[in-house]
PDB file of C-alpha atoms and ligand atoms in Angstrom:
ATOM      1  CA  MET A  28     -39.988  42.484  20.170  1.00  0.00           C
ATOM      2  CA  GLN A  29     -36.716  40.997  18.993  1.00  0.00           C
ATOM      3  CA  ILE A  30     -38.179  37.473  18.985  1.00  0.00           C
ATOM      4  CA  LEU A  31     -41.241  38.663  17.076  1.00  0.00           C
ATOM      5  CA  THR A  32     -39.033  40.394  14.523  1.00  0.00           C
ATOM      6  CA  LEU A  33     -36.947  37.256  14.005  1.00  0.00           C
ATOM      7  CA  PHE A  34     -39.999  35.051  13.603  1.00  0.00           C
ATOM      8  CA  ALA A  35     -41.573  37.535  11.197  1.00  0.00           C
ATOM      9  CA  LEU A  36     -38.418  37.482   9.075  1.00  0.00           C
ATOM     10  CA  ALA A  37     -38.325  33.680   9.132  1.00  0.00           C
ATOM     11  CA  THR A  38     -41.946  33.459   8.054  1.00  0.00           C
ATOM     12  CA  ALA A  39     -41.375  35.898   5.207  1.00  0.00           C
ATOM     13  CA  ALA A  40     -38.329  33.906   4.078  1.00  0.00           C
ATOM     14  CA  LEU A  41     -40.259  30.624   4.162  1.00  0.00           C
ATOM     15  CA  ALA A  42     -42.704  31.986   1.590  1.00  0.00           C
ATOM     16  CA  HIS A  43     -39.868  31.914  -0.987  1.00  0.00           C
ATOM     17  CA  PRO A  44     -37.629  28.903  -0.259  1.00  0.00           C
ATOM     18  CA  PRO A  45     -34.513  28.691  -2.431  1.00  0.00           C
ATOM     19  CA  ALA A  46     -34.016  25.509  -4.457  1.00  0.00           C
ATOM     20  CA  ALA A  47     -30.926  24.105  -2.748  1.00  0.00           C
ATOM     21  CA  LEU A  48     -29.203  24.131   0.639  1.00  0.00           C
ATOM     22  CA  ALA A  49     -26.452  26.711   0.676  1.00  0.00           C
ATOM     23  CA  TYR A  50     -24.669  24.961   3.519  1.00  0.00           C
ATOM     24  CA  SER A  51     -22.682  21.755   3.700  1.00  0.00           C
ATOM     25  CA  HIS A  52     -21.043  20.324   6.804  1.00  0.00           C
ATOM     26  CA  HIS A  53     -17.951  19.608   4.715  1.00  0.00           C
ATOM     27  CA  ASP A  54     -17.274  23.350   5.015  1.00  0.00           C
ATOM     28  CA  HIS A  55     -16.591  22.980   8.749  1.00  0.00           C
ATOM     29  CA  ILE A  56     -13.573  24.892   9.953  1.00  0.00           C
ATOM     30  CA  GLY A  57     -14.754  25.600  13.506  1.00  0.00           C
ATOM     31  CA  VAL A  58     -12.846  24.285  16.504  1.00  0.00           C
ATOM     32  CA  VAL A  59     -13.441  24.340  20.253  1.00  0.00           C
ATOM     33  CA  THR A  60     -10.357  26.059  21.645  1.00  0.00           C
ATOM     34  CA  LYS A  61     -11.035  25.793  25.373  1.00  0.00           C
ATOM     35  CA  PRO A  62     -10.374  22.460  27.105  1.00  0.00           C
ATOM     36  CA  TYR A  63     -12.940  20.540  29.134  1.00  0.00           C
ATOM     37  CA  LEU A  64     -12.520  20.325  32.890  1.00  0.00           C
ATOM     38  CA  LYS A  65     -15.149  18.387  34.838  1.00  0.00           C
ATOM     39  CA  ALA A  66     -17.063  20.421  37.439  1.00  0.00           C
ATOM     40  CA  GLY A  67     -15.679  20.240  40.977  1.00  0.00           C
ATOM     41  CA  ARG A  68     -17.770  19.774  44.109  1.00  0.00           C
ATOM     42  CA  THR A  69     -18.032  23.514  44.879  1.00  0.00           C
ATOM     43  CA  ASP A  70     -18.705  24.645  41.290  1.00  0.00           C
ATOM     44  CA  SER A  71     -22.218  25.924  40.578  1.00  0.00           C
ATOM     45  CA  ARG A  72     -24.171  24.184  37.801  1.00  0.00           C
ATOM     46  CA  SER A  73     -27.684  24.547  36.308  1.00  0.00           C
ATOM     47  CA  PRO A  74     -30.499  22.374  34.908  1.00  0.00           C
ATOM     48  CA  CYS A  75     -29.282  23.356  31.407  1.00  0.00           C
ATOM     49  CA  PRO A  76     -26.778  21.001  29.776  1.00  0.00           C
ATOM     50  CA  LEU A  77     -25.462  23.709  27.445  1.00  0.00           C
ATOM     51  CA  LEU A  78     -24.769  26.277  30.183  1.00  0.00           C
ATOM     52  CA  ASN A  79     -23.009  23.570  32.217  1.00  0.00           C
ATOM     53  CA  THR A  80     -20.951  22.609  29.173  1.00  0.00           C
ATOM     54  CA  LEU A  81     -19.953  26.245  28.611  1.00  0.00           C
ATOM     55  CA  ALA A  82     -18.766  26.426  32.243  1.00  0.00           C
ATOM     56  CA  ASN A  83     -16.948  23.072  32.029  1.00  0.00           C
ATOM     57  CA  HIS A  84     -14.995  24.379  29.021  1.00  0.00           C
ATOM     58  CA  GLY A  85     -14.382  27.805  30.610  1.00  0.00           C
ATOM     59  CA  TYR A  86     -16.492  29.818  28.132  1.00  0.00           C
ATOM     60  CA  LEU A  87     -18.393  30.783  31.301  1.00  0.00           C
ATOM     61  CA  PRO A  88     -16.503  31.030  34.625  1.00  0.00           C
ATOM     62  CA  HIS A  89     -15.624  27.452  35.602  1.00  0.00           C
ATOM     63  CA  ASN A  90     -17.041  27.974  39.095  1.00  0.00           C
ATOM     64  CA  GLY A  91     -20.395  28.876  37.504  1.00  0.00           C
ATOM     65  CA  ARG A  92     -20.712  32.054  39.581  1.00  0.00           C
ATOM     66  CA  GLY A  93     -21.193  35.779  38.953  1.00  0.00           C
ATOM     67  CA  ILE A  94     -22.684  35.359  35.477  1.00  0.00           C
ATOM     68  CA  THR A  95     -24.468  38.060  33.421  1.00  0.00           C
ATOM     69  CA  VAL A  96     -26.793  37.816  30.414  1.00  0.00           C
ATOM     70  CA  GLU A  97     -23.994  39.265  28.270  1.00  0.00           C
ATOM     71  CA  ASN A  98     -21.541  36.586  29.505  1.00  0.00           C
ATOM     72  CA  ILE A  99     -24.000  33.904  28.369  1.00  0.00           C
ATOM     73  CA  GLY A 100     -24.542  35.486  24.936  1.00  0.00           C
ATOM     74  CA  ASP A 101     -20.780  35.843  24.383  1.00  0.00           C
ATOM     75  CA  ALA A 102     -20.103  32.257  25.527  1.00  0.00           C
ATOM     76  CA  VAL A 103     -22.734  30.738  23.209  1.00  0.00           C
ATOM     77  CA  LEU A 104     -21.360  32.644  20.217  1.00  0.00           C
ATOM     78  CA  ALA A 105     -17.701  31.862  20.965  1.00  0.00           C
ATOM     79  CA  ALA A 106     -18.193  28.156  21.613  1.00  0.00           C
ATOM     80  CA  THR A 107     -20.835  27.164  19.060  1.00  0.00           C
ATOM     81  CA  HIS A 108     -20.881  29.955  16.433  1.00  0.00           C
ATOM     82  CA  TRP A 109     -24.601  30.229  17.023  1.00  0.00           C
ATOM     83  CA  SER A 110     -26.007  33.766  17.400  1.00  0.00           C
ATOM     84  CA  SER A 111     -25.589  35.263  20.868  1.00  0.00           C
ATOM     85  CA  ASP A 112     -29.413  35.530  20.817  1.00  0.00           C
ATOM     86  CA  PHE A 113     -29.490  31.815  21.774  1.00  0.00           C
ATOM     87  CA  GLY A 114     -27.879  32.920  25.023  1.00  0.00           C
ATOM     88  CA  THR A 115     -29.315  36.362  25.626  1.00  0.00           C
ATOM     89  CA  ILE A 116     -32.992  35.698  24.767  1.00  0.00           C
ATOM     90  CA  PRO A 117     -33.558  32.761  27.190  1.00  0.00           C
ATOM     91  CA  ALA A 118     -31.213  34.343  29.743  1.00  0.00           C
ATOM     92  CA  THR A 119     -33.040  37.698  29.703  1.00  0.00           C
ATOM     93  CA  ASN A 120     -36.256  35.811  30.387  1.00  0.00           C
ATOM     94  CA  ALA A 121     -34.763  33.733  33.217  1.00  0.00           C
ATOM     95  CA  PHE A 122     -32.906  36.641  34.846  1.00  0.00           C
ATOM     96  CA  ALA A 123     -36.121  38.718  34.786  1.00  0.00           C
ATOM     97  CA  GLY A 124     -37.973  35.871  36.494  1.00  0.00           C
ATOM     98  CA  LEU A 125     -35.263  35.712  39.153  1.00  0.00           C
ATOM     99  CA  ASN A 126     -35.095  39.520  39.430  1.00  0.00           C
ATOM    100  CA  LYS A 127     -31.303  39.361  39.147  1.00  0.00           C
ATOM    101  CA  THR A 128     -28.658  40.874  36.878  1.00  0.00           C
ATOM    102  CA  VAL A 129     -25.915  38.476  38.039  1.00  0.00           C
ATOM    103  CA  ILE A 130     -26.507  34.811  38.863  1.00  0.00           C
ATOM    104  CA  ASP A 131     -24.821  31.609  39.937  1.00  0.00           C
ATOM    105  CA  LEU A 132     -25.832  28.775  37.607  1.00  0.00           C
ATOM    106  CA  GLU A 133     -27.677  26.912  40.392  1.00  0.00           C
ATOM    107  CA  ASP A 134     -30.065  29.894  40.704  1.00  0.00           C
ATOM    108  CA  LEU A 135     -31.782  28.670  37.518  1.00  0.00           C
ATOM    109  CA  ASP A 136     -33.073  25.578  39.348  1.00  0.00           C
ATOM    110  CA  THR A 137     -36.455  27.136  40.188  1.00  0.00           C
ATOM    111  CA  PRO A 138     -39.628  27.753  38.151  1.00  0.00           C
ATOM    112  CA  ALA A 139     -38.796  31.501  38.291  1.00  0.00           C
ATOM    113  CA  GLY A 140     -35.551  30.654  36.479  1.00  0.00           C
ATOM    114  CA  THR A 141     -37.547  28.684  33.864  1.00  0.00           C
ATOM    115  CA  GLU A 142     -36.922  25.205  35.327  1.00  0.00           C
ATOM    116  CA  HIS A 143     -40.009  23.011  34.851  1.00  0.00           C
ATOM    117  CA  PRO A 144     -41.236  19.425  35.442  1.00  0.00           C
ATOM    118  CA  ALA A 145     -41.163  16.734  32.711  1.00  0.00           C
ATOM    119  CA  SER A 146     -37.533  17.298  31.713  1.00  0.00           C
ATOM    120  CA  LEU A 147     -35.861  14.881  29.338  1.00  0.00           C
ATOM    121  CA  THR A 148     -32.899  14.184  31.629  1.00  0.00           C
ATOM    122  CA  ARG A 149     -33.776  15.612  35.032  1.00  0.00           C
ATOM    123  CA  LEU A 150     -36.158  14.447  37.755  1.00  0.00           C
ATOM    124  CA  ASP A 151     -39.001  16.725  38.803  1.00  0.00           C
ATOM    125  CA  SER A 152     -38.555  19.071  41.738  1.00  0.00           C
ATOM    126  CA  PRO A 153     -37.951  18.685  44.694  1.00  0.00           C
ATOM    127  CA  ALA A 154     -35.064  16.610  43.292  1.00  0.00           C
ATOM    128  CA  ASP A 155     -32.028  18.644  42.209  1.00  0.00           C
ATOM    129  CA  SER A 156     -32.530  19.459  38.530  1.00  0.00           C
ATOM    130  CA  ASN A 157     -28.913  20.589  38.254  1.00  0.00           C
ATOM    131  CA  ASP A 158     -27.912  16.923  38.107  1.00  0.00           C
ATOM    132  CA  LEU A 159     -28.495  14.507  35.258  1.00  0.00           C
ATOM    133  CA  ASN A 160     -30.638  11.444  35.949  1.00  0.00           C
ATOM    134  CA  MET A 161     -29.041   8.449  34.196  1.00  0.00           C
ATOM    135  CA  TRP A 162     -32.316   6.514  34.002  1.00  0.00           C
ATOM    136  CA  ARG A 163     -33.920   9.420  32.125  1.00  0.00           C
ATOM    137  CA  LEU A 164     -30.934   9.743  29.796  1.00  0.00           C
ATOM    138  CA  ASN A 165     -31.082   6.023  28.962  1.00  0.00           C
ATOM    139  CA  ALA A 166     -34.842   6.213  28.373  1.00  0.00           C
ATOM    140  CA  LEU A 167     -34.304   9.213  26.041  1.00  0.00           C
ATOM    141  CA  LEU A 168     -31.808   7.193  23.989  1.00  0.00           C
ATOM    142  CA  GLY A 169     -34.064   4.117  24.169  1.00  0.00           C
ATOM    143  CA  ASP A 170     -36.951   5.994  22.544  1.00  0.00           C
ATOM    144  CA  SER A 171     -35.105   5.572  19.231  1.00  0.00           C
ATOM    145  CA  LYS A 172     -34.482   2.097  17.818  1.00  0.00           C
ATOM    146  CA  THR A 173     -31.721   3.446  15.555  1.00  0.00           C
ATOM    147  CA  SER A 174     -28.263   4.871  16.346  1.00  0.00           C
ATOM    148  CA  TYR A 175     -29.559   8.442  16.353  1.00  0.00           C
ATOM    149  CA  LEU A 176     -32.271  10.678  17.834  1.00  0.00           C
ATOM    150  CA  ASN A 177     -34.555  12.593  15.476  1.00  0.00           C
ATOM    151  CA  VAL A 178     -37.813  14.584  15.454  1.00  0.00           C
ATOM    152  CA  ALA A 179     -39.872  11.388  15.761  1.00  0.00           C
ATOM    153  CA  SER A 180     -37.912   9.998  18.730  1.00  0.00           C
ATOM    154  CA  LEU A 181     -37.837  13.356  20.517  1.00  0.00           C
ATOM    155  CA  ALA A 182     -41.614  13.750  20.088  1.00  0.00           C
ATOM    156  CA  LYS A 183     -41.998  10.264  21.566  1.00  0.00           C
ATOM    157  CA  SER A 184     -39.687  11.252  24.443  1.00  0.00           C
ATOM    158  CA  ARG A 185     -41.614  14.465  25.126  1.00  0.00           C
ATOM    159  CA  ASN A 186     -44.906  12.552  25.272  1.00  0.00           C
ATOM    160  CA  ARG A 187     -43.338   9.929  27.546  1.00  0.00           C
ATOM    161  CA  VAL A 188     -41.936  12.429  30.084  1.00  0.00           C
ATOM    162  CA  ASP A 189     -45.132  14.525  29.919  1.00  0.00           C
ATOM    163  CA  GLY A 190     -46.948  11.374  31.036  1.00  0.00           C
ATOM    164  CA  LEU A 191     -44.718  11.069  34.117  1.00  0.00           C
ATOM    165  CA  SER A 192     -45.451  14.546  35.498  1.00  0.00           C
ATOM    166  CA  PRO A 193     -48.297  16.906  36.359  1.00  0.00           C
ATOM    167  CA  ALA A 194     -49.513  18.755  33.232  1.00  0.00           C
ATOM    168  CA  LEU A 195     -47.189  21.513  32.060  1.00  0.00           C
ATOM    169  CA  THR A 196     -48.546  24.998  31.439  1.00  0.00           C
ATOM    170  CA  ALA A 197     -48.784  26.000  27.774  1.00  0.00           C
ATOM    171  CA  ALA A 198     -45.649  28.129  28.185  1.00  0.00           C
ATOM    172  CA  GLN A 199     -43.727  25.262  29.817  1.00  0.00           C
ATOM    173  CA  GLU A 200     -44.854  22.893  27.054  1.00  0.00           C
ATOM    174  CA  SER A 201     -43.505  25.159  24.330  1.00  0.00           C
ATOM    175  CA  THR A 202     -40.293  25.743  26.312  1.00  0.00           C
ATOM    176  CA  SER A 203     -39.893  21.959  26.531  1.00  0.00           C
ATOM    177  CA  GLN A 204     -40.434  21.560  22.782  1.00  0.00           C
ATOM    178  CA  ALA A 205     -37.866  24.286  22.153  1.00  0.00           C
ATOM    179  CA  GLU A 206     -35.367  22.490  24.420  1.00  0.00           C
ATOM    180  CA  ALA A 207     -35.908  19.213  22.551  1.00  0.00           C
ATOM    181  CA  ALA A 208     -35.312  21.099  19.284  1.00  0.00           C
ATOM    182  CA  LEU A 209     -32.154  22.703  20.699  1.00  0.00           C
ATOM    183  CA  LEU A 210     -30.884  19.249  21.608  1.00  0.00           C
ATOM    184  CA  LEU A 211     -31.470  17.983  18.072  1.00  0.00           C
ATOM    185  CA  THR A 212     -30.136  21.050  16.276  1.00  0.00           C
ATOM    186  CA  LEU A 213     -26.983  21.396  18.389  1.00  0.00           C
ATOM    187  CA  MET A 214     -26.084  17.702  18.061  1.00  0.00           C
ATOM    188  CA  MET A 215     -27.291  16.833  14.548  1.00  0.00           C
ATOM    189  CA  ASP A 216     -25.043  15.888  11.649  1.00  0.00           C
ATOM    190  CA  GLY A 217     -24.491  18.521   8.980  1.00  0.00           C
ATOM    191  CA  GLY A 218     -25.270  21.682  10.922  1.00  0.00           C
ATOM    192  CA  VAL A 219     -28.390  23.836  11.015  1.00  0.00           C
ATOM    193  CA  PRO A 220     -29.567  25.368   7.724  1.00  0.00           C
ATOM    194  CA  ALA A 221     -31.299  28.736   7.463  1.00  0.00           C
ATOM    195  CA  ALA A 222     -34.995  28.409   8.300  1.00  0.00           C
ATOM    196  CA  ALA A 223     -35.859  29.137   4.667  1.00  0.00           C
ATOM    197  CA  ASP A 224     -33.798  26.114   3.545  1.00  0.00           C
ATOM    198  CA  ALA A 225     -35.163  23.661   6.119  1.00  0.00           C
ATOM    199  CA  THR A 226     -37.689  21.630   4.138  1.00  0.00           C
ATOM    200  CA  GLU A 227     -40.041  19.242   5.953  1.00  0.00           C
ATOM    201  CA  ALA A 228     -38.102  16.283   4.573  1.00  0.00           C
ATOM    202  CA  PHE A 229     -34.785  17.780   5.713  1.00  0.00           C
ATOM    203  CA  ILE A 230     -36.121  18.337   9.224  1.00  0.00           C
ATOM    204  CA  ALA A 231     -37.639  14.844   9.452  1.00  0.00           C
ATOM    205  CA  GLY A 232     -34.348  13.361   8.209  1.00  0.00           C
ATOM    206  CA  SER A 233     -32.050  15.235  10.616  1.00  0.00           C
ATOM    207  CA  LYS A 234     -30.078  12.893  12.887  1.00  0.00           C
ATOM    208  CA  ALA A 235     -28.347  13.449  16.222  1.00  0.00           C
ATOM    209  CA  PRO A 236     -26.044  10.437  16.773  1.00  0.00           C
ATOM    210  CA  LYS A 237     -26.751   8.758  20.098  1.00  0.00           C
ATOM    211  CA  ASN A 238     -23.096   8.422  21.101  1.00  0.00           C
ATOM    212  CA  ARG A 239     -22.697  12.179  20.630  1.00  0.00           C
ATOM    213  CA  VAL A 240     -25.872  13.015  22.593  1.00  0.00           C
ATOM    214  CA  ARG A 241     -24.865  10.617  25.381  1.00  0.00           C
ATOM    215  CA  ALA A 242     -21.363  12.107  25.710  1.00  0.00           C
ATOM    216  CA  TRP A 243     -22.690  15.680  25.761  1.00  0.00           C
ATOM    217  CA  LEU A 244     -25.417  15.105  28.325  1.00  0.00           C
ATOM    218  CA  LYS A 245     -23.501  12.678  30.561  1.00  0.00           C
ATOM    219  CA  ASP A 246     -20.180  14.545  30.750  1.00  0.00           C
ATOM    220  CA  GLU A 247     -21.492  18.022  29.883  1.00  0.00           C
ATOM    221  CA  ARG A 248     -18.643  18.454  27.398  1.00  0.00           C
ATOM    222  CA  PHE A 249     -18.636  19.343  23.712  1.00  0.00           C
ATOM    223  CA  PRO A 250     -18.550  15.871  22.107  1.00  0.00           C
ATOM    224  CA  ILE A 251     -15.601  16.590  19.823  1.00  0.00           C
ATOM    225  CA  ALA A 252     -14.291  13.012  19.944  1.00  0.00           C
ATOM    226  CA  GLU A 253     -17.775  11.952  18.774  1.00  0.00           C
ATOM    227  CA  GLY A 254     -17.630  14.249  15.724  1.00  0.00           C
ATOM    228  CA  TRP A 255     -19.205  17.460  17.031  1.00  0.00           C
ATOM    229  CA  LYS A 256     -17.867  20.793  15.773  1.00  0.00           C
ATOM    230  CA  PRO A 257     -18.959  24.416  16.167  1.00  0.00           C
ATOM    231  CA  SER A 258     -21.080  25.578  13.241  1.00  0.00           C
ATOM    232  CA  THR A 259     -19.274  27.270  10.360  1.00  0.00           C
ATOM    233  CA  ARG A 260     -22.493  29.065   9.414  1.00  0.00           C
ATOM    234  CA  LEU A 261     -23.705  31.632  11.975  1.00  0.00           C
ATOM    235  CA  VAL A 262     -26.941  29.975  13.125  1.00  0.00           C
ATOM    236  CA  GLN A 263     -29.788  32.422  13.737  1.00  0.00           C
ATOM    237  CA  PHE A 264     -32.405  32.178  16.474  1.00  0.00           C
ATOM    238  CA  ALA A 265     -35.186  31.754  13.895  1.00  0.00           C
ATOM    239  CA  ASP A 266     -33.460  28.695  12.394  1.00  0.00           C
ATOM    240  CA  PHE A 267     -34.443  26.298  15.182  1.00  0.00           C
ATOM    241  CA  SER A 268     -38.156  27.162  15.313  1.00  0.00           C
ATOM    242  CA  PRO A 269     -39.065  24.904  12.326  1.00  0.00           C
ATOM    243  CA  PHE A 270     -37.498  22.024  14.300  1.00  0.00           C
ATOM    244  CA  SER A 271     -39.476  22.961  17.405  1.00  0.00           C
ATOM    245  CA  ASP A 272     -42.676  23.153  15.340  1.00  0.00           C
ATOM    246  CA  ALA A 273     -41.932  19.729  13.815  1.00  0.00           C
ATOM    247  CA  ILE A 274     -41.496  18.133  17.249  1.00  0.00           C
ATOM    248  CA  LYS A 275     -44.747  19.698  18.413  1.00  0.00           C
ATOM    249  CA  THR A 276     -46.582  18.400  15.324  1.00  0.00           C
ATOM    250  CA  ALA A 277     -45.062  14.917  15.708  1.00  0.00           C
ATOM    251  CA  GLN A 278     -46.299  14.774  19.318  1.00  0.00           C
ATOM    252  CA  GLY A 279     -49.804  14.565  17.863  1.00  0.00           C
TER     253      GLY A 279
HETATM  254  C1  LIG B  17     -27.765  27.199  22.468  1.00  0.00           C
HETATM  255  C2  LIG B  17     -28.320  27.443  23.632  1.00  0.00           C
HETATM  256  C3  LIG B  17     -28.966  26.398  24.507  1.00  0.00           C
HETATM  257  C4  LIG B  17     -29.101  25.047  24.316  1.00  0.00           C
HETATM  258  C5  LIG B  17     -28.615  24.194  23.159  1.00  0.00           C
HETATM  259  C6  LIG B  17     -29.818  24.541  25.466  1.00  0.00           C
HETATM  260  C7  LIG B  17     -30.186  23.221  25.641  1.00  0.00           C
HETATM  261  C8  LIG B  17     -31.043  22.760  26.626  1.00  0.00           C
HETATM  262  C9  LIG B  17     -31.640  21.453  26.671  1.00  0.00           C
HETATM  263  C10 LIG B  17     -31.418  20.342  25.654  1.00  0.00           C
HETATM  264  C11 LIG B  17     -32.420  21.387  27.779  1.00  0.00           C
HETATM  265  C12 LIG B  17     -33.325  20.222  28.204  1.00  0.00           C
HETATM  266  C13 LIG B  17     -32.753  19.422  29.314  1.00  0.00           C
HETATM  267  C14 LIG B  17     -33.735  18.344  29.779  1.00  0.00           C
HETATM  268  O1  LIG B  17     -34.923  18.376  29.436  1.00  0.00           O
HETATM  269  O2  LIG B  17     -33.296  17.445  30.512  1.00  0.00           O
HETATM  270  C15 LIG B  17     -32.303  22.662  28.451  1.00  0.00           C
HETATM  271  C16 LIG B  17     -32.906  22.982  29.634  1.00  0.00           C
HETATM  272  C17 LIG B  17     -32.793  24.203  30.262  1.00  0.00           C
HETATM  273  N1  LIG B  17     -32.147  25.318  29.795  1.00  0.00           N
HETATM  274 FE1  LIG B  17     -31.010  25.418  28.139  1.00  0.00          FE
HETATM  275  N2  LIG B  17     -30.080  25.571  26.332  1.00  0.00           N
HETATM  276  C18 LIG B  17     -29.574  26.724  25.787  1.00  0.00           C
HETATM  277  C19 LIG B  17     -29.611  27.987  26.348  1.00  0.00           C
HETATM  278  C20 LIG B  17     -30.113  28.285  27.596  1.00  0.00           C
HETATM  279  C21 LIG B  17     -30.058  29.579  28.223  1.00  0.00           C
HETATM  280  C22 LIG B  17     -29.389  30.813  27.644  1.00  0.00           C
HETATM  281  C23 LIG B  17     -30.691  29.469  29.435  1.00  0.00           C
HETATM  282  C24 LIG B  17     -30.938  30.499  30.509  1.00  0.00           C
HETATM  283  C25 LIG B  17     -30.115  31.271  31.073  1.00  0.00           C
HETATM  284  C26 LIG B  17     -31.130  28.106  29.565  1.00  0.00           C
HETATM  285  C27 LIG B  17     -31.786  27.583  30.653  1.00  0.00           C
HETATM  286  C28 LIG B  17     -32.293  26.312  30.738  1.00  0.00           C
HETATM  287  C29 LIG B  17     -33.029  25.805  31.878  1.00  0.00           C
HETATM  288  C30 LIG B  17     -33.385  26.568  33.148  1.00  0.00           C
HETATM  289  C31 LIG B  17     -33.357  24.481  31.574  1.00  0.00           C
HETATM  290  C32 LIG B  17     -34.101  23.483  32.451  1.00  0.00           C
HETATM  291  C33 LIG B  17     -35.495  23.240  32.033  1.00  0.00           C
HETATM  292  C34 LIG B  17     -35.988  21.986  32.719  1.00  0.00           C
HETATM  293  O3  LIG B  17     -36.485  22.064  33.854  1.00  0.00           O
HETATM  294  O4  LIG B  17     -35.839  20.918  32.132  1.00  0.00           O
HETATM  295  N3  LIG B  17     -30.761  27.416  28.436  1.00  0.00           N
HETATM  296  N4  LIG B  17     -31.469  23.485  27.716  1.00  0.00           N
HETATM  297  C1  LIG B  18     -35.786  43.131  42.568  1.00  0.00           C
HETATM  298  O1  LIG B  18     -34.499  43.308  43.127  1.00  0.00           O
HETATM  299  C2  LIG B  18     -34.249  44.646  43.525  1.00  0.00           C
HETATM  300  C3  LIG B  18     -32.762  44.774  43.887  1.00  0.00           C
HETATM  301  O2  LIG B  18     -32.327  43.669  44.651  1.00  0.00           O
HETATM  302  C4  LIG B  18     -35.223  45.024  44.654  1.00  0.00           C
HETATM  303  O3  LIG B  18     -34.988  46.360  45.064  1.00  0.00           O
HETATM  304  C5  LIG B  18     -36.649  44.881  44.141  1.00  0.00           C
HETATM  305  O4  LIG B  18     -37.566  45.104  45.189  1.00  0.00           O
HETATM  306  C6  LIG B  18     -36.876  43.476  43.566  1.00  0.00           C
HETATM  307  N1  LIG B  18     -38.182  43.436  42.903  1.00  0.00           N
HETATM  308  C7  LIG B  18     -39.006  42.399  43.017  1.00  0.00           C
HETATM  309  C8  LIG B  18     -40.261  42.481  42.219  1.00  0.00           C
HETATM  310  O5  LIG B  18     -38.784  41.446  43.752  1.00  0.00           O
END
């Protein structure tokens, strides 16, 4: 219901787009206050680079254990200044699939926890999806001939990894497109505008610098040294769906 409400609001807003972007990345004042500490051998980690990053910075328990939906929502908001919905909506879905109210991050590494084949940076099951595959990361970066990833390169990447795996279900395909859009929107220069302000040209021109993407996914740390900052604008769940739609369209 909440998702439907948000999408309905976004659609209504898109009918009357304002003339100019109200947001500029020069307004950034956000800072990551919690230091990065690489995961140790006994720490629990997931197939999700953002959840692992939140644990590595201590926004989630560093051992990755005993985590609730609310913990995830709070951690997303505190670290990124994106709405807690970005944590609670996917987490509610995954926890329901697992039939759990408290999880260790590694519990997400099953289809019930929304893990799926044809990941951008993980091998298919039965390999451990909690660990990055360097070959897949390099191929993801190699799909763009420029110094950044964008909608076009991510669509190319999605089609490439889809071709390496058994066909995804329709739900898994749209989850995968959403994940590709989350990658772009979290890493891109300039921050995420309100859905109503995200013109087609703006979306097509959005750039996630490769060095920033590489540092995030490889180390599972917020790539502050590479220019990443938390959003100053509170990003709403509906704001990333135009990016997800654009990736889907670009996949052909
Ligand atoms: C701002 C919030 C989030 C961002 C930016 C984010 C980002 C991503 C990205 C980029 C991937 C794709 C990794 C790949 O294909 O190699 C991914 C995968 C995944 N995420 Fe997240 N995520 C977020 C929130 C969540 C939440 C709240 C959950 C659930 C508790 C979750 C669970 C997963 C899972 C299970 C996968 C693995 C899917 C697969 O098999 O590839 N994510 N996430
Ligand atoms: C879900 O977990 C609860 C508590 O552990 C258990 O009683 C219940 O049978 C489980 N339900 C399903 C559908 O597995």
